[in-house]
CSV table of C-alpha atoms and ligand atoms in Angstrom, one decimal:
chain,number,residue,atom,x,y,z
L,9,MET,CA,120.4,141.3,99.6
L,10,PRO,CA,123.0,141.7,103.0
L,11,PRO,CA,126.6,140.6,102.2
L,12,ARG,CA,127.1,137.0,103.1
L,13,GLY,CA,129.6,135.7,105.4
L,14,GLY,CA,131.5,137.7,108.3
L,15,PRO,CA,134.4,139.5,107.7
L,16,PHE,CA,136.9,136.5,109.2
L,17,VAL,CA,140.2,136.4,108.1
L,18,PRO,CA,140.9,133.5,106.3
L,19,ALA,CA,143.9,131.5,106.6
L,20,LEU,CA,146.8,132.1,103.3
L,21,PRO,CA,149.4,129.8,102.8
L,22,PRO,CA,152.8,130.0,104.5
L,23,ARG,CA,155.0,133.5,102.9
L,24,VAL,CA,158.2,132.1,100.8
L,25,ALA,CA,161.2,133.9,101.7
L,26,GLY,CA,161.8,136.7,99.1
L,27,THR,CA,158.3,137.5,98.4
L,28,ALA,CA,156.8,140.5,98.4
L,29,ALA,CA,154.4,141.1,100.7
L,30,TYR,CA,151.4,143.0,98.5
L,31,ARG,CA,152.0,139.6,96.2
L,32,TRP,CA,151.7,137.3,98.9
L,33,LEU,CA,148.8,138.4,100.6
L,34,ALA,CA,146.7,138.7,97.0
L,35,ALA,CA,148.1,135.8,96.4
L,36,GLY,CA,146.8,133.9,98.9
L,37,LEU,CA,143.3,135.6,99.2
L,38,ARG,CA,142.8,135.4,95.4
L,39,GLY,CA,143.6,131.5,96.4
L,40,ALA,CA,140.7,131.4,98.9
L,41,ILE,CA,137.9,133.2,97.3
L,42,LEU,CA,138.6,130.5,93.8
L,43,GLU,CA,138.6,127.6,96.2
L,44,GLY,CA,135.3,128.5,97.3
L,45,ARG,CA,136.1,129.5,101.9
L,46,LEU,CA,136.0,132.8,100.4
L,47,ALA,CA,132.0,133.2,98.7
L,48,PRO,CA,131.1,135.8,96.4
L,49,GLY,CA,129.4,138.4,98.3
L,50,ALA,CA,131.0,137.8,101.7
L,51,ARG,CA,133.2,140.5,103.2
L,52,LEU,CA,136.2,141.4,103.5
L,53,PRO,CA,138.2,142.2,107.1
L,54,SER,CA,139.0,145.7,107.2
L,55,THR,CA,142.6,146.5,106.2
L,56,ARG,CA,143.4,147.5,109.4
L,57,LEU,CA,142.7,144.2,110.8
L,58,LEU,CA,144.0,142.2,108.1
L,59,ALA,CA,147.6,144.3,108.5
L,60,ASP,CA,147.3,143.6,112.3
L,61,HIS,CA,146.6,140.1,112.3
L,62,PHE,CA,149.6,139.3,109.6
L,63,GLU,CA,151.3,142.0,110.9
L,64,LEU,CA,152.3,143.8,107.6
L,65,SER,CA,151.6,148.1,107.1
L,66,ARG,CA,148.4,148.9,106.1
L,67,GLY,CA,149.2,150.2,102.5
L,68,THR,CA,150.3,146.6,102.2
L,69,VAL,CA,147.1,145.8,102.0
L,70,VAL,CA,145.5,148.4,100.3
L,71,SER,CA,147.9,147.3,97.5
L,72,ALA,CA,147.0,143.5,98.1
L,73,PHE,CA,143.2,144.8,97.0
L,74,GLU,CA,143.4,147.2,94.6
L,75,GLU,CA,145.3,144.3,92.6
L,76,LEU,CA,142.2,142.0,93.6
L,77,VAL,CA,139.4,145.1,92.8
L,78,ALA,CA,142.0,145.3,88.8
L,79,GLU,CA,141.4,141.8,88.6
L,80,GLY,CA,137.8,142.2,89.0
L,81,TYR,CA,138.0,139.5,92.5
L,82,LEU,CA,137.0,141.8,94.7
L,83,GLU,CA,134.9,144.8,95.0
L,84,GLY,CA,134.9,147.8,96.7
L,85,GLU,CA,132.1,150.3,98.1
L,86,SER,CA,133.5,153.5,99.7
L,87,GLY,CA,132.8,153.2,103.2
L,88,SER,CA,131.0,150.2,103.4
L,89,GLY,CA,133.3,147.6,103.0
L,90,THR,CA,135.6,145.6,100.5
L,91,PHE,CA,133.6,142.3,99.0
L,92,VAL,CA,134.5,139.1,96.7
L,93,ASN,CA,132.7,140.5,94.0
L,94,ARG,CA,129.5,138.0,93.1
L,95,VAL,CA,130.1,138.7,88.8
L,96,LEU,CA,132.7,136.5,88.6
L,97,PRO,CA,136.1,136.7,86.4
L,98,ASP,CA,136.5,134.7,83.6
L,99,ASP,CA,139.2,132.4,85.4
L,100,PHE,CA,136.7,131.4,87.8
L,101,PHE,CA,134.8,129.7,86.0
L,102,ALA,CA,137.5,127.2,85.7
L,103,ALA,CA,137.9,126.7,89.2
L,104,PRO,CA,136.3,124.0,91.3
L,105,ARG,CA,133.3,125.5,93.3
L,106,PRO,CA,131.8,123.8,96.2
L,107,PRO,CA,128.1,122.8,94.6
L,108,ALA,CA,125.2,124.4,96.0
L,109,LYS,CA,123.2,120.7,97.0
L,110,ALA,CA,124.9,118.1,98.3
L,111,THR,CA,125.8,115.5,95.6
L,112,PRO,CA,126.7,111.7,97.3
L,113,ALA,CA,129.8,111.1,97.1
L,114,PRO,CA,131.1,108.6,94.1
L,115,ALA,CA,131.5,105.3,95.2
L,116,ARG,CA,134.5,104.2,96.4
L,117,LYS,CA,136.0,101.0,96.3
L,118,GLY,CA,136.5,99.3,99.1
L,119,ALA,CA,134.0,99.0,101.1
L,120,GLY,CA,135.1,97.1,103.1
L,121,GLN,CA,137.2,100.5,104.9
L,122,LEU,CA,134.2,100.8,106.5
L,123,THR,CA,134.3,99.5,109.9
L,124,ARG,CA,131.6,96.2,111.0
L,125,TYR,CA,129.7,99.1,113.1
L,126,ALA,CA,129.3,101.7,109.5
L,127,ARG,CA,128.4,98.6,107.5
L,128,GLN,CA,125.8,97.7,110.2
L,129,VAL,CA,124.1,100.4,111.7
L,130,GLU,CA,120.7,101.8,110.3
L,131,HIS,CA,118.2,104.9,111.0
L,132,LEU,CA,116.2,105.1,112.9
L,133,GLU,CA,113.0,106.5,111.4
L,134,THR,CA,111.5,109.7,111.7
L,135,SER,CA,108.6,111.8,111.2
L,136,GLU,CA,107.6,115.1,109.5
L,137,PRO,CA,106.5,117.5,112.2
L,138,THR,CA,103.3,117.5,111.5
L,139,PRO,CA,99.8,118.4,114.0
L,140,PRO,CA,99.1,115.5,115.8
L,141,HIS,CA,96.2,113.1,114.4
L,142,ALA,CA,94.7,110.0,115.1
L,143,PHE,CA,96.7,107.2,115.9
L,144,ARG,CA,100.2,108.5,116.2
L,145,ALA,CA,101.8,106.9,118.9
L,146,ASN,CA,105.0,107.4,120.8
L,147,GLU,CA,104.8,110.9,121.3
L,148,PRO,CA,103.4,113.2,124.9
L,149,ALA,CA,101.3,116.4,123.8
L,150,LEU,CA,103.7,118.3,122.6
L,151,ASP,CA,101.7,121.9,122.6
L,152,LEU,CA,100.4,121.3,126.4
L,153,PHE,CA,103.8,121.4,127.6
L,154,PRO,CA,104.5,124.5,129.5
L,155,ALA,CA,106.9,126.4,127.1
L,156,LYS,CA,106.7,129.3,128.4
L,157,LEU,CA,107.8,128.7,131.9
L,158,TRP,CA,110.6,126.8,130.0
L,159,ALA,CA,111.7,130.0,128.1
L,160,GLN,CA,112.2,131.9,131.5
L,161,ILE,CA,113.6,129.6,133.2
L,162,ALA,CA,116.0,129.2,130.0
L,163,GLY,CA,116.7,133.1,130.9
L,164,ARG,CA,116.9,132.7,134.6
L,165,VAL,CA,119.9,130.8,133.9
L,166,LEU,CA,121.3,132.1,130.9
L,167,ARG,CA,121.5,135.2,133.1
L,168,ARG,CA,123.1,133.6,135.8
L,169,GLY,CA,126.0,133.5,133.3
L,170,SER,CA,127.2,130.2,135.1
L,171,THR,CA,126.4,127.7,132.2
L,172,ILE,CA,129.3,130.0,130.1
L,173,ARG,CA,131.8,130.3,132.8
L,174,VAL,CA,132.0,126.8,133.9
L,175,ALA,CA,134.0,125.2,131.4
L,176,GLU,CA,132.8,122.0,132.0
L,177,CYS,CA,130.8,119.3,134.4
L,178,ASP,CA,131.5,115.6,135.7
L,179,PRO,CA,130.7,113.6,132.5
L,180,ARG,CA,127.3,112.3,134.2
L,181,GLY,CA,125.9,116.0,134.4
L,182,VAL,CA,125.6,118.4,136.9
L,183,LEU,CA,125.2,117.3,140.8
L,184,PRO,CA,121.6,119.0,141.3
L,185,LEU,CA,120.2,117.4,138.5
L,186,ARG,CA,121.7,113.8,139.2
L,187,GLN,CA,120.3,114.2,142.9
L,188,ALA,CA,117.3,115.0,141.9
L,189,ILE,CA,116.9,112.4,139.6
L,190,ALA,CA,118.0,110.5,142.4
L,191,GLU,CA,115.3,110.9,145.1
L,192,TYR,CA,112.5,111.5,142.5
L,193,LEU,CA,113.3,107.7,141.4
L,194,GLY,CA,114.0,106.5,144.9
L,195,ALA,CA,110.4,107.8,145.3
L,196,SER,CA,108.3,107.5,142.9
L,197,ARG,CA,109.9,103.9,140.9
L,198,GLY,CA,111.4,102.2,143.9
L,199,VAL,CA,115.7,102.6,142.1
L,200,ARG,CA,117.5,101.9,144.7
L,201,CYS,CA,120.5,104.2,143.8
L,202,THR,CA,123.1,107.0,145.2
L,203,THR,CA,123.0,109.8,143.0
L,204,ASP,CA,126.9,108.7,142.1
L,205,GLN,CA,125.2,106.3,139.9
L,206,ILE,CA,123.1,108.3,138.2
L,207,ALA,CA,124.5,109.8,134.7
L,208,ILE,CA,122.7,112.0,132.3
L,209,VAL,CA,122.4,111.2,128.8
L,210,SER,CA,121.2,112.4,125.7
L,211,GLY,CA,118.1,109.9,125.8
L,212,ILE,CA,117.6,106.3,126.3
L,213,GLN,CA,119.1,105.7,122.7
L,214,ASP,CA,122.6,107.3,124.1
L,215,ALA,CA,122.3,104.8,127.2
L,216,LEU,CA,122.0,101.8,125.1
L,217,ASP,CA,124.5,102.7,122.8
L,218,LEU,CA,127.2,103.4,125.8
L,219,THR,CA,125.8,100.9,127.5
L,220,THR,CA,127.0,98.2,124.4
L,221,ARG,CA,130.0,99.9,123.8
L,222,LEU,CA,130.7,98.7,127.6
L,223,LEU,CA,129.3,95.5,127.9
L,224,VAL,CA,128.5,94.0,124.8
L,225,GLU,CA,131.5,92.6,122.1
L,226,PRO,CA,130.9,91.4,118.4
L,227,GLY,CA,129.5,88.6,118.1
L,228,ASP,CA,127.6,88.4,121.9
L,229,ILE,CA,124.2,87.4,122.2
L,230,VAL,CA,121.8,89.9,123.2
L,231,CYS,CA,117.9,88.6,123.8
L,232,THR,CA,115.6,91.0,123.4
L,233,GLU,CA,111.8,91.3,123.6
L,234,GLU,CA,109.7,90.0,120.7
L,235,PRO,CA,107.9,92.2,120.1
L,236,GLY,CA,109.9,94.9,120.8
L,237,TYR,CA,111.5,98.0,120.2
L,238,VAL,CA,113.6,98.6,117.3
L,239,GLY,CA,115.5,101.2,118.0
L,240,ALA,CA,117.3,99.1,121.2
L,241,ASP,CA,117.5,96.2,118.2
L,242,ARG,CA,119.5,98.9,115.6
L,243,VAL,CA,122.1,99.8,118.6
L,244,PHE,CA,123.0,95.9,119.2
L,245,THR,CA,123.1,95.3,115.4
L,246,ALA,CA,125.6,98.0,114.8
L,247,ALA,CA,127.7,96.6,117.5
L,248,GLY,CA,128.1,92.7,115.9
L,249,ALA,CA,125.5,92.0,118.7
L,250,THR,CA,123.5,88.3,118.2
L,251,ILE,CA,120.0,88.8,118.6
L,252,ARG,CA,117.9,86.4,120.3
L,253,ALA,CA,114.1,87.9,120.6
L,254,ILE,CA,112.8,86.4,123.3
L,255,PRO,CA,108.8,86.0,123.0
L,256,VAL,CA,106.3,88.0,125.2
L,257,ASP,CA,103.2,87.4,126.7
L,258,GLU,CA,100.1,88.9,129.0
L,259,HIS,CA,103.0,89.1,131.8
L,260,GLY,CA,105.8,90.0,129.9
L,261,MET,CA,109.4,88.4,128.1
L,262,ILE,CA,108.5,84.6,128.6
L,263,VAL,CA,111.4,83.9,131.0
L,264,PRO,CA,113.2,81.8,132.1
L,265,SER,CA,114.0,80.3,128.8
L,266,ALA,CA,116.6,78.0,127.0
L,267,ARG,CA,117.0,80.4,123.9
L,268,MET,CA,118.9,82.9,126.5
L,269,GLY,CA,121.8,80.1,126.9
L,270,GLY,CA,125.2,82.1,126.6
L,271,ALA,CA,123.9,85.3,127.1
L,272,ARG,CA,125.7,88.8,127.9
L,273,LEU,CA,122.6,90.9,128.1
L,274,ALA,CA,118.9,91.1,128.6
L,275,TYR,CA,117.0,94.2,126.8
L,276,VAL,CA,113.3,94.4,128.8
L,277,THR,CA,110.2,97.6,129.7
L,278,PRO,CA,108.9,95.4,132.0
L,279,ALA,CA,107.1,99.2,133.5
L,280,HIS,CA,105.3,99.5,130.2
L,281,GLN,CA,106.1,96.7,127.0
L,282,PHE,CA,107.1,97.8,123.5
L,283,PRO,CA,104.7,97.8,122.0
L,284,THR,CA,102.2,95.8,124.0
L,285,GLY,CA,101.8,97.3,126.6
L,286,VAL,CA,101.6,94.4,128.9
L,287,LEU,CA,103.4,94.3,132.5
L,288,MET,CA,105.8,92.3,133.4
L,289,SER,CA,104.6,90.1,136.4
L,290,LEU,CA,106.7,90.2,140.0
L,291,PRO,CA,107.4,86.2,139.0
L,292,ARG,CA,109.4,87.0,135.9
L,293,ARG,CA,111.3,89.7,137.0
L,294,LEU,CA,112.1,87.7,139.8
L,295,ALA,CA,112.8,84.3,137.6
L,296,LEU,CA,115.5,87.2,135.1
L,297,LEU,CA,116.7,88.8,138.1
L,298,ASP,CA,117.9,85.1,138.9
L,299,TRP,CA,118.8,84.4,135.2
L,300,ALA,CA,120.8,87.3,135.5
L,301,GLN,CA,122.8,87.0,138.4
L,302,ARG,CA,123.4,82.7,137.8
L,303,ASN,CA,124.9,83.8,134.1
L,304,GLY,CA,126.9,86.7,135.4
L,305,ALA,CA,124.0,88.6,132.8
L,306,TRP,CA,123.5,92.3,132.7
L,307,ILE,CA,119.6,93.7,132.3
L,308,PHE,CA,118.8,96.6,130.7
L,309,GLU,CA,115.6,98.2,131.6
L,310,ASP,CA,113.9,100.4,129.8
L,311,ASP,CA,112.2,102.4,131.6
L,312,TYR,CA,110.6,105.0,128.9
L,313,ASP,CA,107.3,105.9,130.0
L,314,SER,CA,106.4,104.6,133.5
L,315,GLU,CA,105.6,108.0,135.0
L,316,PHE,CA,101.7,107.5,133.1
L,317,ARG,CA,99.8,105.0,135.0
L,318,TYR,CA,97.0,105.5,134.9
L,319,SER,CA,95.6,102.1,137.6
L,320,GLY,CA,97.1,99.2,138.9
L,321,ARG,CA,99.4,99.1,140.7
L,322,PRO,CA,103.2,100.4,140.0
L,323,ILE,CA,105.8,97.5,141.0
L,324,PRO,CA,108.6,99.1,142.1
L,325,ALA,CA,111.5,98.3,138.8
L,326,LEU,CA,113.8,95.4,138.2
L,327,GLN,CA,116.5,97.7,139.7
L,328,GLY,CA,115.2,97.6,142.9
L,329,LEU,CA,114.6,93.9,143.2
L,330,ASP,CA,118.3,93.7,141.8
L,331,ARG,CA,120.6,92.2,145.0
L,332,SER,CA,123.9,91.2,142.2
L,333,GLY,CA,124.5,94.6,140.5
L,334,SER,CA,122.9,93.5,137.5
L,335,VAL,CA,120.7,96.3,136.1
L,336,LEU,CA,121.4,99.2,134.4
L,337,PHE,CA,117.9,101.2,134.4
L,338,ALA,CA,117.2,103.9,131.9
L,339,GLY,CA,114.7,106.3,131.7
L,340,SER,CA,114.0,109.4,129.5
L,341,PHE,CA,112.7,113.3,129.9
L,342,SER,CA,111.7,112.4,126.5
L,343,LYS,CA,108.1,111.5,127.1
L,344,VAL,CA,107.6,113.4,130.3
L,345,LEU,CA,108.2,116.7,128.9
L,346,PHE,CA,109.6,117.4,125.0
L,347,PRO,CA,112.0,114.4,122.9
L,348,SER,CA,113.8,116.9,121.1
L,349,LEU,CA,115.5,117.5,124.8
L,350,ARG,CA,117.3,114.6,124.0
L,351,MET,CA,118.0,114.4,127.5
L,352,GLY,CA,117.8,111.1,129.9
L,353,TYR,CA,119.7,109.4,132.3
L,354,LEU,CA,121.0,106.0,133.7
L,355,VAL,CA,121.2,104.1,136.9
L,356,VAL,CA,124.6,102.2,137.0
L,357,PRO,CA,125.5,99.7,138.8
L,358,GLU,CA,128.0,100.5,141.1
L,359,ALA,CA,130.9,98.6,140.1
L,360,LEU,CA,130.6,100.4,137.3
L,361,VAL,CA,130.4,104.2,137.4
L,362,ASP,CA,133.8,104.7,137.0
L,363,ARG,CA,133.5,102.6,133.0
L,364,PHE,CA,130.7,104.8,132.7
L,365,ALA,CA,132.1,107.8,133.6
L,366,ALA,CA,135.0,107.4,131.2
L,367,ALA,CA,133.3,106.4,128.0
L,368,ARG,CA,131.5,110.0,128.7
L,369,SER,CA,134.2,112.2,128.8
L,370,VAL,CA,135.9,110.0,126.0
L,371,ARG,CA,133.4,110.1,123.6
L,372,ASN,CA,131.8,114.0,124.4
L,373,ARG,CA,132.8,115.2,127.7
L,374,HIS,CA,129.7,115.6,128.9
L,375,SER,CA,125.4,116.4,128.1
L,376,PRO,CA,124.7,120.5,127.5
L,377,LEU,CA,125.2,122.6,130.3
L,378,LEU,CA,122.2,124.6,129.6
L,379,GLU,CA,119.7,122.3,129.7
L,380,GLN,CA,120.8,120.6,132.6
L,381,GLU,CA,120.8,123.1,134.7
L,382,MET,CA,117.4,124.5,133.4
L,383,LEU,CA,116.2,121.0,134.0
L,384,ALA,CA,116.9,121.1,137.9
L,385,GLU,CA,115.5,124.2,138.3
L,386,PHE,CA,112.5,122.6,136.3
L,387,ILE,CA,112.1,120.1,138.8
L,388,ALA,CA,113.5,121.9,141.8
L,389,ALA,CA,110.8,124.8,141.5
L,390,GLY,CA,108.2,121.8,141.2
L,391,HIS,CA,107.2,122.2,137.6
L,392,PHE,CA,108.1,118.7,136.9
L,393,GLY,CA,106.1,117.1,139.5
L,394,ARG,CA,102.9,119.8,138.6
L,395,HIS,CA,103.6,118.8,134.6
L,396,LEU,CA,103.6,115.1,135.6
L,397,ARG,CA,100.1,115.4,137.0
L,398,ARG,CA,98.7,117.3,135.2
L,399,MET,CA,99.4,115.5,131.7
L,400,ARG,CA,98.8,112.2,133.7
L,401,GLU,CA,95.0,113.6,134.2
L,402,ILE,CA,94.6,114.6,130.5
L,403,TYR,CA,96.3,111.2,129.3
L,404,ALA,CA,94.1,109.5,131.3
L,405,GLU,CA,91.5,110.6,130.0
L,406,ARG,CA,92.0,110.5,126.5
L,407,SER,CA,92.7,106.5,126.7
L,408,ALA,CA,89.4,106.6,128.5
L,409,THR,CA,87.9,108.4,125.0
L,410,LEU,CA,89.6,106.1,123.3
L,411,VAL,CA,88.9,102.5,125.0
L,412,ALA,CA,84.8,103.9,125.3
L,413,GLU,CA,85.0,104.7,121.4
L,414,ALA,CA,86.2,101.8,120.3
L,415,THR,CA,84.3,99.6,122.4
L,416,ALA,CA,81.7,101.4,121.1
L,417,HIS,CA,82.4,101.4,117.5
L,418,TRP,CA,84.8,98.8,116.8
L,419,ALA,CA,83.9,95.1,119.2
L,420,GLY,CA,84.4,92.0,117.3
L,421,ARG,CA,86.9,93.7,115.3
L,422,LEU,CA,89.6,95.8,116.9
L,423,ASP,CA,89.8,95.0,120.4
L,424,VAL,CA,91.1,97.4,122.6
L,425,SER,CA,92.0,96.4,126.3
L,426,PRO,CA,91.7,98.2,129.3
L,427,ILE,CA,94.9,100.9,129.4
L,428,GLU,CA,96.9,100.9,132.7
L,429,ALA,CA,99.9,102.6,131.2
L,430,GLY,CA,101.7,104.5,128.7
L,431,LEU,CA,101.0,107.2,125.5
L,432,GLN,CA,99.7,104.2,123.4
L,433,THR,CA,98.3,100.7,123.1
L,434,ALA,CA,97.7,97.4,121.0
L,435,ALA,CA,94.4,96.8,119.6
L,436,TRP,CA,94.0,92.9,118.7
L,437,LEU,CA,92.0,92.4,115.2
L,438,THR,CA,89.4,89.5,116.0
L,439,GLY,CA,87.6,89.4,112.9
L,440,GLY,CA,90.9,88.1,111.0
L,441,GLN,CA,91.6,90.9,108.5
L,442,ALA,CA,95.6,91.6,108.3
L,443,ALA,CA,96.9,94.6,109.6
L,444,SER,CA,99.2,95.4,107.3
L,445,ALA,CA,96.1,95.9,105.2
L,446,VAL,CA,94.2,97.9,107.8
L,447,ALA,CA,96.6,100.1,108.3
L,448,GLN,CA,97.5,100.9,104.8
L,449,ARG,CA,93.7,102.0,104.0
L,450,ALA,CA,93.9,103.8,107.2
L,451,ALA,CA,96.3,106.0,105.9
L,452,LEU,CA,94.7,106.7,103.3
L,453,ARG,CA,92.2,108.5,105.4
L,454,GLY,CA,95.2,110.0,107.4
L,455,LEU,CA,95.0,108.2,110.3
L,456,GLU,CA,98.0,106.5,111.5
L,457,ALA,CA,98.4,103.0,112.8
L,458,THR,CA,100.6,100.6,112.8
L,459,PRO,CA,101.2,97.1,112.5
L,460,LEU,CA,102.3,94.8,115.4
L,461,SER,CA,104.3,92.9,113.2
L,462,ASN,CA,106.6,95.9,112.4
L,463,TYR,CA,108.6,95.3,116.0
L,464,GLN,CA,108.6,91.8,115.6
L,465,ARG,CA,111.3,89.6,113.5
L,466,SER,CA,108.9,86.5,113.5
L,467,LYS,CA,105.8,86.0,111.5
L,468,PRO,CA,103.0,87.4,114.3
L,469,THR,CA,100.5,84.7,116.0
L,470,ARG,CA,97.8,87.6,116.7
L,471,GLU,CA,97.1,90.4,113.8
L,472,GLY,CA,97.1,93.7,116.3
L,473,LEU,CA,97.8,97.6,115.9
L,474,HIS,CA,99.4,100.0,117.5
L,475,LEU,CA,97.6,103.2,118.5
L,476,GLY,CA,98.7,106.4,120.4
L,477,PHE,CA,95.9,108.7,122.5
L,478,ALA,CA,98.4,110.8,124.4
L,479,ALA,CA,99.4,113.4,122.2
L,480,ILE,CA,95.8,113.6,120.1
L,481,PRO,CA,92.5,115.6,121.6
L,482,PRO,CA,89.2,113.9,122.6
L,483,SER,CA,87.6,115.1,119.2
L,484,GLU,CA,90.2,113.8,116.9
L,485,ILE,CA,90.2,110.4,118.9
L,486,ARG,CA,86.7,110.3,118.6
L,487,ARG,CA,87.2,110.8,114.5
L,488,GLY,CA,89.5,108.9,114.4
L,489,VAL,CA,88.1,106.2,115.8
L,490,ARG,CA,84.9,106.6,113.0
L,491,GLU,CA,87.8,106.2,110.6
L,492,LEU,CA,89.3,103.6,111.2
L,493,ALA,CA,85.3,101.5,112.0
L,494,ARG,CA,84.9,102.7,108.3
L,495,VAL,CA,88.4,100.6,107.2
L,496,LEU,CA,87.5,98.0,108.7
L,497,ASP,CA,83.8,97.9,107.3
L,498,GLU,CA,85.6,98.3,103.8
L,499,GLY,CA,87.8,95.1,105.2
L,500,ALA,CA,84.9,93.3,106.4
L,501,HIS,CA,83.2,93.6,103.0
L,502,GLY,CA,86.2,93.8,100.5
G,4,PLP,C1,110.5,101.6,123.9
G,4,PLP,C2,111.7,103.1,124.0
G,4,PLP,N1,112.9,103.1,124.2
G,4,PLP,C3,113.5,104.5,124.6
G,4,PLP,C4,113.4,105.1,123.5
G,4,PLP,C5,114.2,105.9,123.2
G,4,PLP,O1,114.0,106.9,123.8
G,4,PLP,P1,115.0,108.3,124.0
G,4,PLP,O2,114.1,109.4,123.2
G,4,PLP,O3,115.3,109.0,125.1
G,4,PLP,O4,116.0,108.3,123.4
G,4,PLP,C6,111.9,104.8,122.6
G,4,PLP,C7,111.5,106.1,121.7
G,4,PLP,O5,110.3,106.8,121.3
G,4,PLP,C8,111.0,104.0,122.7
G,4,PLP,O6,109.6,104.1,122.3
């Protein structure tokens, strides 16, 4: 087995005047071994390096090493260095060692020592990285991402060395990437903004977190969609906001609504409502903007997968219709490229640009430069546009396969309406079966189907499932549809 750990110089306690140098060094190294800072098998720095570092003679270091070898703490192999002994002297067993596996910390008295945020924040679900099968939602076709091209760009950017030589960048991100995003959003989403208003963030989740820190006080009312995106709810709840869930119908969030009275912020997914997939109508958009303007409230527009529109005319972003600077528009590369990139953007109203930049700088300075430069090059060289067009075609074919197969095999039981956009769709149970029971039986057959009620706070008025298609090859969609038809048969006869 190769020796563990690099030859780092351990930190030693200060030397007390009058102590022989070799004794002080031996005691310091012994302490580092007993505390586990120098692990069994770790290589020690050379005597020359230690002598230089601590300003001692080499003979002094050799004497300290000899003492520790004699005690069994160190072992030396001539020519290959000095190591912490793997077979430990008796004393060692009495010393506390770091546990091999993290054990839960014992409960401390007074959970009140945690902040309100710490007490309320909850994990977002993560899924095991398994090959996609029917009907995984919320995931793009990761196997079709041009990974080789991405690696070539990484190589080019790294060879340029600029991401290493530049100490830091604007907290909002590097200029070429922000310019490219401003241009893209203006042309394809009808967003009206200057490059100054664009901030690169670690995905929409980060944009939500940053926005909430700056605009929502504990106790403030935040309106969310019902059903809606749990990830947004978690951010607002952790911040101590009171959530008012506003129902969604086939035109989007039902606004205006008396339930929105006194709210400070409304969170919406107008381009492709999560999870129902409906497009917010123009009258509703105008009503929401009017509500925000009259009440001095903010709107957070989550544009998470709007790049994928297969039919119907895209309605420009709410942000583009806003004349009062009330809308914060957030988009993500998680669905267009890949989610582990953790890269997205927030278009900040002009009046807030400075506050957002300051908050980002204090929190974690800025997003990593390497990925920002890679992405800027990916967009500038036209790869982004090409990838988008290619994936749009593939997803359109997959969505059409799902609709055609569903019509043939689920008719009268599970209704999938024509899919206009996105990576997934809502399917409505029409035969009286409960979505949770169907989802459970589907899981036994290796299918992923999430009840829409999982995204809902109140009792749903309709039973439905959330079904993904984008990540799934057509043959697997066909298999999944037939399997789910059997699940529906079982439910109808059982
Ligand atoms: C509706 C919605 N908004 C935002 C996000 C988070 O996106 P990001 O990965 O950019 O944080 C997701 C992720 O699935 C989502 O479904």
